[in-house]
mmCIF file of C-alpha atoms in Angstrom:
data_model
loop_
_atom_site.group_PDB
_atom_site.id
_atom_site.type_symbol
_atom_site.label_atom_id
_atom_site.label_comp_id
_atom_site.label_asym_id
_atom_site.label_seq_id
_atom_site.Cartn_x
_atom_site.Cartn_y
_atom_site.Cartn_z
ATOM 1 C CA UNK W 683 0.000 0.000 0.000
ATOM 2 C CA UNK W 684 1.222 3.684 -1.077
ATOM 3 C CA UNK W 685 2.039 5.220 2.145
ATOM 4 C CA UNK W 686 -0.021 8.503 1.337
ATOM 5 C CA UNK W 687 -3.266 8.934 -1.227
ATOM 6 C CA UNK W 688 -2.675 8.506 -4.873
ATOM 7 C CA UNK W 689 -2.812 12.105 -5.804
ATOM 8 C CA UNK W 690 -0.082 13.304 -3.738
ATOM 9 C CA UNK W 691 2.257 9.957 -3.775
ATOM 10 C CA UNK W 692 1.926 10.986 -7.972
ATOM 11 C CA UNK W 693 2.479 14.251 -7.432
ATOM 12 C CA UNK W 694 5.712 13.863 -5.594
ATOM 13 C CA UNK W 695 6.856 11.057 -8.161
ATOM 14 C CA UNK W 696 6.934 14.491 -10.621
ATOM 15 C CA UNK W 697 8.400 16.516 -7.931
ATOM 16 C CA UNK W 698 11.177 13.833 -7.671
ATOM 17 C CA UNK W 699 12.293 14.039 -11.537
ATOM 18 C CA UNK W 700 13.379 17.615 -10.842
ATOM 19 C CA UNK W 701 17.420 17.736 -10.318
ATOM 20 C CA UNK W 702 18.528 18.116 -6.830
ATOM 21 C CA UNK W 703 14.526 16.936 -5.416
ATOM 22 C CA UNK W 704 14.723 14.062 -2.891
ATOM 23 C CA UNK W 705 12.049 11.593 -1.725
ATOM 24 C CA UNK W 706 11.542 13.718 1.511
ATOM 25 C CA UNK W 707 11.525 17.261 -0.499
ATOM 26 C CA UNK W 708 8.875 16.128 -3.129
ATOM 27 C CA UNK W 709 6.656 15.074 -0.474
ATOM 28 C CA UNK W 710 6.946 18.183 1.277
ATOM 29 C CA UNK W 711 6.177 19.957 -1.576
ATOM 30 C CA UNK W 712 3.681 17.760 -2.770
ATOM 31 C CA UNK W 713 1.594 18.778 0.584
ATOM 32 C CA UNK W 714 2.863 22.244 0.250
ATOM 33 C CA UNK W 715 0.793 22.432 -2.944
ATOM 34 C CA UNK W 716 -2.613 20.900 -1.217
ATOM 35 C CA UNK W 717 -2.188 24.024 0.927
ATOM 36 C CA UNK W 718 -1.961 26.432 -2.016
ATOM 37 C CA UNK W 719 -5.804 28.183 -3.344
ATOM 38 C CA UNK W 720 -7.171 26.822 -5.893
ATOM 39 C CA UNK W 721 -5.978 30.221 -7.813
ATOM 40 C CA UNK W 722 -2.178 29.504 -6.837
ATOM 41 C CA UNK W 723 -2.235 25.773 -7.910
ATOM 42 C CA UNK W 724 -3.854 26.965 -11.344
ATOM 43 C CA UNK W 725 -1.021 29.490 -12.216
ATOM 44 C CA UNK W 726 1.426 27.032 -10.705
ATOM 45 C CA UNK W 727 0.090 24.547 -13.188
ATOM 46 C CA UNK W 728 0.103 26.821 -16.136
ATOM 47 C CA UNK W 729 3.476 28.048 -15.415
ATOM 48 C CA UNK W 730 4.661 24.558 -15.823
ATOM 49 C CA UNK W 731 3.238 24.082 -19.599
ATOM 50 C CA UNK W 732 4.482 27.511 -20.224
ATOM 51 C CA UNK W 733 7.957 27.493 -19.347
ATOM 52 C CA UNK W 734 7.456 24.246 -21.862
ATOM 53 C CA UNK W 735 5.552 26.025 -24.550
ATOM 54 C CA UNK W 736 6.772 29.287 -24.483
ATOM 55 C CA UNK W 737 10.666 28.764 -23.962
ATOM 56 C CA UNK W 738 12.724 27.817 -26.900
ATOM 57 C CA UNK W 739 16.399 27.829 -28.011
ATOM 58 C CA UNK W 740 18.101 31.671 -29.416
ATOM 59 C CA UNK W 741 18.968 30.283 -32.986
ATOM 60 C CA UNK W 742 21.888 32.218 -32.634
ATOM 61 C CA UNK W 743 23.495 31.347 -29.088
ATOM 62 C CA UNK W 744 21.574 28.191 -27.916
ATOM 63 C CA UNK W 745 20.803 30.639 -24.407
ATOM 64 C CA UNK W 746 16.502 29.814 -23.927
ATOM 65 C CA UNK W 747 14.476 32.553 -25.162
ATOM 66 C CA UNK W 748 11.097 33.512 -25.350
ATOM 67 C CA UNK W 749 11.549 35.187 -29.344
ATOM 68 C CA UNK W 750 13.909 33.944 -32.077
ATOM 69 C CA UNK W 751 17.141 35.344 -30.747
ATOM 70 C CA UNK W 752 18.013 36.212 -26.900
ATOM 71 C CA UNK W 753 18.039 39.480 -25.286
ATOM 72 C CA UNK W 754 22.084 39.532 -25.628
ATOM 73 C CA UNK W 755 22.064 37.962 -29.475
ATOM 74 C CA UNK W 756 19.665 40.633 -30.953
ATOM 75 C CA UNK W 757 21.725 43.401 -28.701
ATOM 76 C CA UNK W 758 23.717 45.732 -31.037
ATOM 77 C CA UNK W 759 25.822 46.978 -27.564
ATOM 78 C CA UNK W 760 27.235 43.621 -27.783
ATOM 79 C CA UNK W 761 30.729 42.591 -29.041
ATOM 80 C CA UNK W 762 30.653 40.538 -32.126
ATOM 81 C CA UNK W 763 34.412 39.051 -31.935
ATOM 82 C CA UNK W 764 34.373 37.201 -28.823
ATOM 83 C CA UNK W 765 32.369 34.248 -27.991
ATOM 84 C CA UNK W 766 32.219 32.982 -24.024
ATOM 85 C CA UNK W 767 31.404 29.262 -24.045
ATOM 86 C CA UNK W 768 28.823 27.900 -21.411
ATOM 87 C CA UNK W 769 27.682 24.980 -20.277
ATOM 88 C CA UNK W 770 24.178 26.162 -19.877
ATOM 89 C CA UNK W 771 22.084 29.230 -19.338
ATOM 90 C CA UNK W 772 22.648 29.675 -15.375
ATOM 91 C CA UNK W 773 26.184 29.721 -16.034
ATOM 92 C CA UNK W 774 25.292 32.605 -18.870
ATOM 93 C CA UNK W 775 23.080 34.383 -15.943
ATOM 94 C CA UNK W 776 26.095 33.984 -13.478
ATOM 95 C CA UNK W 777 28.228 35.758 -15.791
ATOM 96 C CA UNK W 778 25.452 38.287 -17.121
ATOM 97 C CA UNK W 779 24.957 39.218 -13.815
ATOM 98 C CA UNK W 780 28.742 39.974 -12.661
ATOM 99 C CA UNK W 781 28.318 41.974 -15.840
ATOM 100 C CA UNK W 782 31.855 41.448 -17.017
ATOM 101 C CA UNK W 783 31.965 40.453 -20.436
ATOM 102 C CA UNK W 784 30.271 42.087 -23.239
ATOM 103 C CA UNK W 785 30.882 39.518 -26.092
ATOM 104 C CA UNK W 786 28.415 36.977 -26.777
ATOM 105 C CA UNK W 787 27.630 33.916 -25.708
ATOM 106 C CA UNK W 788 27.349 30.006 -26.634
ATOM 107 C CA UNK W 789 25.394 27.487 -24.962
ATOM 108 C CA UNK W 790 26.501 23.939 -25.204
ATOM 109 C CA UNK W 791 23.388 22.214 -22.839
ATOM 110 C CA UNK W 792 25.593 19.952 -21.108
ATOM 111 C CA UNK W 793 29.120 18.689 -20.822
ATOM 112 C CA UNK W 794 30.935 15.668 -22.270
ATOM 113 C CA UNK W 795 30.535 13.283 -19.576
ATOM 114 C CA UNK W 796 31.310 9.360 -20.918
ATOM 115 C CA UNK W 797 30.185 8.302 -17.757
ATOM 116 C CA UNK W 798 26.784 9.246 -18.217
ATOM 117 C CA UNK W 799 26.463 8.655 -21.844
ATOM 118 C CA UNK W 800 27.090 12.372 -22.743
ATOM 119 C CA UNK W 801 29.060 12.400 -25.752
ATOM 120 C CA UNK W 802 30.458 15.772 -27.754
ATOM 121 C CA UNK W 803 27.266 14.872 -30.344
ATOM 122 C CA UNK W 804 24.507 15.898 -27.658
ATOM 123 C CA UNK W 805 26.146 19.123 -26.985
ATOM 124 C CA UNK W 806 25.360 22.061 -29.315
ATOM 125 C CA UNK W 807 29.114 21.755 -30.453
ATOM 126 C CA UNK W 808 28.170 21.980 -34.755
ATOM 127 C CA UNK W 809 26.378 25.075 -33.908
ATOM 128 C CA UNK W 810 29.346 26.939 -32.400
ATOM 129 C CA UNK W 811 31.513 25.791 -35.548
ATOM 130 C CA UNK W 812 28.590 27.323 -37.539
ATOM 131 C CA UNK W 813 29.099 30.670 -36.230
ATOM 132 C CA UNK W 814 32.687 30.728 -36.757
ATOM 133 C CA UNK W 815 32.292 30.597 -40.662
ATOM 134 C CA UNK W 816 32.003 34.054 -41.139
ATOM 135 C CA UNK W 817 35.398 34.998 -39.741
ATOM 136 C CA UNK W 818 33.857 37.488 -37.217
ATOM 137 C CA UNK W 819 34.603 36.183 -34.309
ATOM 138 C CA UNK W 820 38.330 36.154 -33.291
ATOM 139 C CA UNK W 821 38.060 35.167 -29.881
ATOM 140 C CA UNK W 822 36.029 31.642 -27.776
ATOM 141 C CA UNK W 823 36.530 32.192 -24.085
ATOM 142 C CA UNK W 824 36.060 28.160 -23.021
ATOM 143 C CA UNK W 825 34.224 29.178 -19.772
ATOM 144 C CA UNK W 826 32.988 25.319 -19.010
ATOM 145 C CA UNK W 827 33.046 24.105 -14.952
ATOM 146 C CA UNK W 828 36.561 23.638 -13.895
ATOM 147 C CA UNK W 829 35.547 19.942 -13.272
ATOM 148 C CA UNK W 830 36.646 16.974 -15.278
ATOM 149 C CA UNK W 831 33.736 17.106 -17.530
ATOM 150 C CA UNK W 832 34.512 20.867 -17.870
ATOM 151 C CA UNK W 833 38.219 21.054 -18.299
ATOM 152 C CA UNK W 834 37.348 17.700 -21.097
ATOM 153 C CA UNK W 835 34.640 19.735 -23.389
ATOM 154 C CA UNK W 836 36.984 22.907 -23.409
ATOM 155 C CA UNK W 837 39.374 20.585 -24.408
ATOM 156 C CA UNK W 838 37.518 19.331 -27.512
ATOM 157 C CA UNK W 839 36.255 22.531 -28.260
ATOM 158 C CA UNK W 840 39.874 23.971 -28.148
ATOM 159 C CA UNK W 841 41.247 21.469 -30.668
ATOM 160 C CA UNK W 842 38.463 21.405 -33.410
ATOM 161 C CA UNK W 843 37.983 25.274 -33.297
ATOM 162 C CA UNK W 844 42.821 26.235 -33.011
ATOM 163 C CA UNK W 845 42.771 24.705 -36.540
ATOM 164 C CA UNK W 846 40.336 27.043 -37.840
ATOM 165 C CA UNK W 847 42.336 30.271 -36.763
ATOM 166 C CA UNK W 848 40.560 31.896 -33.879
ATOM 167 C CA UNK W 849 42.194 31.979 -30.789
ATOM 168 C CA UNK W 850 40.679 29.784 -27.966
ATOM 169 C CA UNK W 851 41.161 30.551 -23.983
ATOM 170 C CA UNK W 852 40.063 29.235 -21.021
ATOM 171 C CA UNK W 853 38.977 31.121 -18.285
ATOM 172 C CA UNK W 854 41.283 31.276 -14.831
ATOM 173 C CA UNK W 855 41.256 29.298 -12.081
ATOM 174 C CA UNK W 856 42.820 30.122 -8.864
ATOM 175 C CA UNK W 857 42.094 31.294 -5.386
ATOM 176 C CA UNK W 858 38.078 32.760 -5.548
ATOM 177 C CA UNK W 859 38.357 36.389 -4.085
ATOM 178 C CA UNK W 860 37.137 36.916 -0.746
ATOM 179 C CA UNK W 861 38.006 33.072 -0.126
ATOM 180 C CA UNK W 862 40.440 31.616 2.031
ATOM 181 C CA UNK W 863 43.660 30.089 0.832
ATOM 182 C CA UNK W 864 43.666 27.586 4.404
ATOM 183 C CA UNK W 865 40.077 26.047 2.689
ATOM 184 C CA UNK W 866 41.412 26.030 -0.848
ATOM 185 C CA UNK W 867 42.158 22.775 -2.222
ATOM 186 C CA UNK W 868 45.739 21.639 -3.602
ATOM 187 C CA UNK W 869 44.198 21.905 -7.230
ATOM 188 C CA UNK W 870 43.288 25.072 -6.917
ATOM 189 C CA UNK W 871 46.463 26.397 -4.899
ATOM 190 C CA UNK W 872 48.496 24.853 -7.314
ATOM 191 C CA UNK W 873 46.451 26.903 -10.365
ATOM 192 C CA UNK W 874 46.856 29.896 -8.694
ATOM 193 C CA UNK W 875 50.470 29.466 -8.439
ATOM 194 C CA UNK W 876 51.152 28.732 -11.621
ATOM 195 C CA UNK W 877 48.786 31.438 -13.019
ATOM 196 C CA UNK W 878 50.548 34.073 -10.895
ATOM 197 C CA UNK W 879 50.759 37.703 -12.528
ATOM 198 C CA UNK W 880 53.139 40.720 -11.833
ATOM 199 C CA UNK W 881 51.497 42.991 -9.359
ATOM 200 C CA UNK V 1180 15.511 43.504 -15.691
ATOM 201 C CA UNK V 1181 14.821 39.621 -14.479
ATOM 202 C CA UNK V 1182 17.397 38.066 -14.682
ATOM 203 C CA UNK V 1183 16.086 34.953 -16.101
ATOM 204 C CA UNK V 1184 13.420 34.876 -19.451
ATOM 205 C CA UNK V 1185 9.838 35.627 -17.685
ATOM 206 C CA UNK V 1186 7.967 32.317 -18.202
ATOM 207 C CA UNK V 1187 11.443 30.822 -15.895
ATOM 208 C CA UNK V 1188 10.810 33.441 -13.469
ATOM 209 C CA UNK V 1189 7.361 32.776 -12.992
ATOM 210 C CA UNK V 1190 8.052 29.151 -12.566
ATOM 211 C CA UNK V 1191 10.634 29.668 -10.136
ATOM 212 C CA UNK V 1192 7.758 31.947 -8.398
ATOM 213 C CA UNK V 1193 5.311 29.394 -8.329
ATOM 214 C CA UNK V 1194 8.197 26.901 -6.905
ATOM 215 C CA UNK V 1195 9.076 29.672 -4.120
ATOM 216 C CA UNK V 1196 5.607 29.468 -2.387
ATOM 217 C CA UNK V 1197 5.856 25.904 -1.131
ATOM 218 C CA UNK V 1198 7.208 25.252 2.547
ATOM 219 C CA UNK V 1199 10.890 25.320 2.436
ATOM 220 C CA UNK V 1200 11.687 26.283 -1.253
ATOM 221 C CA UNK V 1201 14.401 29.150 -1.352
ATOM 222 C CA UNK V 1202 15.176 31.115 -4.391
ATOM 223 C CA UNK V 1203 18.165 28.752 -5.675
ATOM 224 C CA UNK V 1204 16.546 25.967 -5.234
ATOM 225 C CA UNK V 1205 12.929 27.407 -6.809
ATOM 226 C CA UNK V 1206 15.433 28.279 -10.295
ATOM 227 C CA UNK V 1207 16.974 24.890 -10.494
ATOM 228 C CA UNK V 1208 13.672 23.403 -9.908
ATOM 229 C CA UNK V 1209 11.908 25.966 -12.541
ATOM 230 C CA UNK V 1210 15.612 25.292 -15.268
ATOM 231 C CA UNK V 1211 14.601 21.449 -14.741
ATOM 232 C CA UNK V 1212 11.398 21.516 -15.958
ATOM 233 C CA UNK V 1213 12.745 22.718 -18.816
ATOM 234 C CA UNK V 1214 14.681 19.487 -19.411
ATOM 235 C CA UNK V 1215 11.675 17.498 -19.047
ATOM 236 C CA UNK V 1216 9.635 15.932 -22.068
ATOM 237 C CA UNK V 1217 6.732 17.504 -23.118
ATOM 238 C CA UNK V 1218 4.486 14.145 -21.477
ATOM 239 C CA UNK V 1219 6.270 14.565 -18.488
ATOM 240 C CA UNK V 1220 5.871 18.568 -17.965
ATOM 241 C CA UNK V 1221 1.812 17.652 -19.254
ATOM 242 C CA UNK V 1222 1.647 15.064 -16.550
ATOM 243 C CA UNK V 1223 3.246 16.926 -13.855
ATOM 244 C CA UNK V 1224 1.247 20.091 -14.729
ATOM 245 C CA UNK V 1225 -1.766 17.786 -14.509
ATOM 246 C CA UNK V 1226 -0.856 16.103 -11.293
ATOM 247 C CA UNK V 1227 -0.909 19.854 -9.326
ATOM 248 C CA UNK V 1228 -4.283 20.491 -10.374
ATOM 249 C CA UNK V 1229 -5.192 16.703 -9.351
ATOM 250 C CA UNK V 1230 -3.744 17.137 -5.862
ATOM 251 C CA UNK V 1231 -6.419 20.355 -5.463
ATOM 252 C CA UNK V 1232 -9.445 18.443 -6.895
ATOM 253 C CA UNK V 1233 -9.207 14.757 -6.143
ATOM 254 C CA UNK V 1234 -7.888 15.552 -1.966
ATOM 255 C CA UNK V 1235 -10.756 16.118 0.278
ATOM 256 C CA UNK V 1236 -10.686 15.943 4.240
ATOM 257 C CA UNK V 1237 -12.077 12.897 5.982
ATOM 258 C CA UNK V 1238 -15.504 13.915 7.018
ATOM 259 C CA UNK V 1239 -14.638 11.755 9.807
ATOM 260 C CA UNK V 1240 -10.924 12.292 11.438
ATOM 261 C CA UNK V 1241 -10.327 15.053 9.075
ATOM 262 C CA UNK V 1242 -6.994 13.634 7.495
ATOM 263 C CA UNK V 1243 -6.826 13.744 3.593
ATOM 264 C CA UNK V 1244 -8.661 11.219 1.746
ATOM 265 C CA UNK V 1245 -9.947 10.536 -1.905
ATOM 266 C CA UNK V 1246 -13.274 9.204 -0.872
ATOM 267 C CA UNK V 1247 -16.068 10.643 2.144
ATOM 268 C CA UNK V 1248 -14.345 8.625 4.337
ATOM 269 C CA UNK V 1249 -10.084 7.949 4.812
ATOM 270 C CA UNK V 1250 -8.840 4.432 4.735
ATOM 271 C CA UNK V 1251 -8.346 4.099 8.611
ATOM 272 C CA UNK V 1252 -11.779 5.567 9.845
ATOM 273 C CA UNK V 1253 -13.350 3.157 7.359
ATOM 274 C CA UNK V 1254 -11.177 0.143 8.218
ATOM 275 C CA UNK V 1255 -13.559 -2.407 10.406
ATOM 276 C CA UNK V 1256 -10.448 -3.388 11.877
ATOM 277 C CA UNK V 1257 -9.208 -0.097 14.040
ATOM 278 C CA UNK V 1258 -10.557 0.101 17.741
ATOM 279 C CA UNK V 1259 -13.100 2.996 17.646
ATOM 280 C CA UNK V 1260 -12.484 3.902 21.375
ATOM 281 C CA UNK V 1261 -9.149 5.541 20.890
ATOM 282 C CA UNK V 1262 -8.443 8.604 19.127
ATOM 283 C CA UNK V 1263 -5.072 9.704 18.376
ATOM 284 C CA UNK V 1264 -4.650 13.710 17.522
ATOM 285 C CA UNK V 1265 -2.147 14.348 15.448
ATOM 286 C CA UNK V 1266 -0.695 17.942 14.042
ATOM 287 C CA UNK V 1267 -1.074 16.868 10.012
ATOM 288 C CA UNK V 1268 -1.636 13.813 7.779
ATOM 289 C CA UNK V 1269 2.381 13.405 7.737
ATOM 290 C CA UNK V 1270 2.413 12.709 11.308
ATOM 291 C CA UNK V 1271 -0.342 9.914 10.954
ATOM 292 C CA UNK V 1272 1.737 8.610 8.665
ATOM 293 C CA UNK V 1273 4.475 8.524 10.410
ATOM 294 C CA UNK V 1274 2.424 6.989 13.348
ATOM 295 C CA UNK V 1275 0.813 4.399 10.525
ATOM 296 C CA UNK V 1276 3.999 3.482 9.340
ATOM 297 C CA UNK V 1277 5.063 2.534 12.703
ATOM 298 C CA UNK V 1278 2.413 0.194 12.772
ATOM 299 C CA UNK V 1279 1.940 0.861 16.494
ATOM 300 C CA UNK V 1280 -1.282 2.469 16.957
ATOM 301 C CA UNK V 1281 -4.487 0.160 16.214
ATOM 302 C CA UNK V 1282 -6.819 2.836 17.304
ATOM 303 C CA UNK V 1283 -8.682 6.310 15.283
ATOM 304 C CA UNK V 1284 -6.869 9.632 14.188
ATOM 305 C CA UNK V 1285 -7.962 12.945 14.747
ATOM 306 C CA UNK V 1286 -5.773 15.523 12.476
ATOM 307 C CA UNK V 1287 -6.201 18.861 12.991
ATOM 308 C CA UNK V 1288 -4.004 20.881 10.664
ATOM 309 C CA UNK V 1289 -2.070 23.008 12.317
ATOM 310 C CA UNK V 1290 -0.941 23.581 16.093
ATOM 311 C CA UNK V 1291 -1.747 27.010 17.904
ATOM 312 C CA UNK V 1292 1.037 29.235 17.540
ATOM 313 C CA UNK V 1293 0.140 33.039 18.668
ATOM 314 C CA UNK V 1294 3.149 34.223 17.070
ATOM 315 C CA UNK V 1295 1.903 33.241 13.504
ATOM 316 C CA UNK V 1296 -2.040 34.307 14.412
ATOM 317 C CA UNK V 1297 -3.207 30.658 14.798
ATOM 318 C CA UNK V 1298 -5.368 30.354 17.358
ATOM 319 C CA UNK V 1299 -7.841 27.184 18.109
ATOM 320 C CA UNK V 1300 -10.601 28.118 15.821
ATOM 321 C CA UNK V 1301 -8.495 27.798 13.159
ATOM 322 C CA UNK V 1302 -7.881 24.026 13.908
ATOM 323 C CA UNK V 1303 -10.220 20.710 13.454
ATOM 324 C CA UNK V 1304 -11.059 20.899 17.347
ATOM 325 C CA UNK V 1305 -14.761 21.637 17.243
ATOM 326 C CA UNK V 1306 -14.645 18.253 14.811
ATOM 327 C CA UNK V 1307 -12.816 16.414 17.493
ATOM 328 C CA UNK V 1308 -15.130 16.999 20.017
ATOM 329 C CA UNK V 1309 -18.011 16.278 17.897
ATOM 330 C CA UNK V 1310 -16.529 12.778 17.604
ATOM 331 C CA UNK V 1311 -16.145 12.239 21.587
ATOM 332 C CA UNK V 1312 -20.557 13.059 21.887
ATOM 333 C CA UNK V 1313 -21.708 9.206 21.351
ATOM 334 C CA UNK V 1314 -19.704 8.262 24.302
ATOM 335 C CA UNK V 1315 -17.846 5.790 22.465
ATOM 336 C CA UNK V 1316 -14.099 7.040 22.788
ATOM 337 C CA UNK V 1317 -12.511 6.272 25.916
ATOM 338 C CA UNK V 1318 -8.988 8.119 25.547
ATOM 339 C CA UNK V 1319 -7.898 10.486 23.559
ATOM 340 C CA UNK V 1320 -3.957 10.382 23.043
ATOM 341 C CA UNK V 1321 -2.419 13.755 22.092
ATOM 342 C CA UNK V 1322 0.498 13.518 19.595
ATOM 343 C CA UNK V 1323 1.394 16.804 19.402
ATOM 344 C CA UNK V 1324 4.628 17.697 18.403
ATOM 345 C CA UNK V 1325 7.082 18.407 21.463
ATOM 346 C CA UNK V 1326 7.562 21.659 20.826
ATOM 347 C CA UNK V 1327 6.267 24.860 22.414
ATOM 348 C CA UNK V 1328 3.108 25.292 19.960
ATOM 349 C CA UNK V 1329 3.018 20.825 20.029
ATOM 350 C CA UNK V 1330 2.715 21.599 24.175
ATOM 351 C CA UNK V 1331 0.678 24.455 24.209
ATOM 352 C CA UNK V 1332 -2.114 22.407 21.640
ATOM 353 C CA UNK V 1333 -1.781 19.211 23.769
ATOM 354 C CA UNK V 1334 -3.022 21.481 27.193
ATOM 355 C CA UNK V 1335 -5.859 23.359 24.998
ATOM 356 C CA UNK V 1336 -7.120 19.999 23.599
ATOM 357 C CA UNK V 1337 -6.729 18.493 27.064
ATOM 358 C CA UNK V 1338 -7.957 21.184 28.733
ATOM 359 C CA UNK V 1339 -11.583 20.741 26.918
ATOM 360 C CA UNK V 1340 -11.628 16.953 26.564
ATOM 361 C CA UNK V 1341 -11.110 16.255 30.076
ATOM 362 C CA UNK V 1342 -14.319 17.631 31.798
ATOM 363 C CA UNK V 1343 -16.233 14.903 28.875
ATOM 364 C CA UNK V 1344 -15.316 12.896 30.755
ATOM 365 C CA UNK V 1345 -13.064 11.393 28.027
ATOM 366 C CA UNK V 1346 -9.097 9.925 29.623
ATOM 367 C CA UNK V 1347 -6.399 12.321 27.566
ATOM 368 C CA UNK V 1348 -3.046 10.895 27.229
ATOM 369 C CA UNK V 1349 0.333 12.472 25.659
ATOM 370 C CA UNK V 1350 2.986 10.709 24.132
ATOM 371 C CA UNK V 1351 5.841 9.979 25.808
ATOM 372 C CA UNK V 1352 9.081 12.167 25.778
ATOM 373 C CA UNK V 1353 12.530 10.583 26.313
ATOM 374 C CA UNK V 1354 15.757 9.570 24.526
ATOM 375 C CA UNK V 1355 15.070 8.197 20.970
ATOM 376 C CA UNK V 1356 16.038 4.521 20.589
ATOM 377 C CA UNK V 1357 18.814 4.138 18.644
ATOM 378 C CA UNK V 1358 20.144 7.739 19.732
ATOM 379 C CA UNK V 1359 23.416 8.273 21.562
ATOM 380 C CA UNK V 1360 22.707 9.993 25.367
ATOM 381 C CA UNK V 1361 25.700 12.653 24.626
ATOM 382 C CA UNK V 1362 23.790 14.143 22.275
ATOM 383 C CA UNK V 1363 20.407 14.584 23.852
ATOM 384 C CA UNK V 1364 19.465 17.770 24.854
ATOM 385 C CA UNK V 1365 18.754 19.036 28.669
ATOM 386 C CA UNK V 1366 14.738 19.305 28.616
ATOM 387 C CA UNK V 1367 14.613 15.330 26.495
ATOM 388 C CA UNK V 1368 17.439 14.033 29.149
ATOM 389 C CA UNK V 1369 14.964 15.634 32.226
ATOM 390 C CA UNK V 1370 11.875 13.941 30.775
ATOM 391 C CA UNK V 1371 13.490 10.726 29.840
ATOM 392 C CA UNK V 1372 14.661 10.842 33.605
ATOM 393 C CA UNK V 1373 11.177 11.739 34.688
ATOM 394 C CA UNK V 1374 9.252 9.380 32.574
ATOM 395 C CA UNK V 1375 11.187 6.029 34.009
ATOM 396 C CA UNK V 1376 9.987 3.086 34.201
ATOM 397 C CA UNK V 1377 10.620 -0.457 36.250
ATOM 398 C CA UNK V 1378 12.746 -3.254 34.302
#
């Protein structure tokens, strides 16, 4: 027997495909939402087809987008010779919102990851090439997690885009500011050493 | 400006009024919908309204319930002179999955708590003692939660019970089984002292 009634035992099987949503989470939410009005579980509902219906890919960057090209694609402000690689669009957001690059952007939607069956095919790798036809873009910032997965994509990217002339770099890593170097890792120490500048 | 396309935002919104949803998690939440399939966003969509149309209270012991009556307070099997209150339908499931209590459930959604303007009318008591009238309850056992609003509920309830004529019982308080003693607190080491029984 289902510990709780069907309608809420279902509803926190959907709760549970979200990422990061555990079994004790979706159940909590699941009896969060018999607590909502009957207003607020409408819109809630609604918002969930919409975000399906209404969101769709920039045809330019790959960033989600409610019309044909992004906010930053169809920006003339924007810097046409430098691309900034991302995983996906939080990553974009993250950098958007420390508001310190004013190139564009690609959006790959994942990372190579063998382990989970992610291989450079599934990524939106072709489309990147695509935009490097025209010769306008001089510069692809590889701005991927500093992970395995990360550091492996920007390493794929890097050797099928060097042999078409534009110059690929990868963003720093080192010591995050404000941080602490007795909590940093050795990794990360050891990247900040070696990335050292004159001061 | 949002910083995310609106129909995310929204969804994150939505995500944000359920009981212990911050605003990270409500985006990664809202950003994961997006990855699901167009069934799956349908179904869970579906499964929100569902949850507000199908759930109904027990006419009987007020917990949530498909049909008039829940499964327990239509089971011929449970002994109808023992009525267990509990704070919400998790708790009686908690209790039920125990598989210790043979007896009825009151729930009465919520506990009084001044501080957030919940006082006793806005609880299932009036339903509770409409239940002890027929005469044929002989205790009521109080499972409040052990907290200050769990306490201060258990006293009302008992409080009004008692002059029925009706036994009122509270759970016990002590050291949870399995739990280490050097990491109980003060008031649970005092009442597992207080509460000791013969061996």
């Amino acid at each position: 027997m289902a510990e709780f009634i069907e309608p809420v035992e279902h509803l926190a099987d959907m709760f549970r495909r979200l990422e990061g949503v555990g079994k004790k989470s979706a159940l909590r939410m699941a009896f969060s939402v018999l607590d909502l009005s009957e207003e607020s579980a409408k819109e809630f509902s609604d918002a969930i087809l919409d975000v399906k219906t209404k969101v769709r890919l920039c045809s330019c960057c790959q960033n989600i987008t409610v019309d044909e090209l992004c906010p930053v694609c169809s920006s003339p402000k924007r810097d046409r010779s430098q691309i900034c690689v991302v995983e996906d669009p939080r990553a974009l957001a993250a950098i958007e919102r420390a508001g310190v690059f004013q190139g564009l952007y690609h959006v790959l939607h994942g990372e190579i990851s063998p382990m989970h069956g992610v291989g450079p095919d599934k990524l939106k790798i072709k489309e990147l090439l695509e935009r490097l036809k025209d010769g306008e873009v001089a510069e692809v910032i590889v701005a991927t997690n500093p992970t395995v997965e990360g550091e492996a994509t920007a390493m794929y990217i890097s050797k099928l885009i060097t042999p078409l002339g534009v110059k690929v770099t990868r963003i720093a890593n080192g010591v995050p500011v404000g941080g602490d170097l007795e909590y940093a890792d050795e990794v990360t120490l050891r990247r900040a050493i070696e990335g050292r500048r004159n001061i």
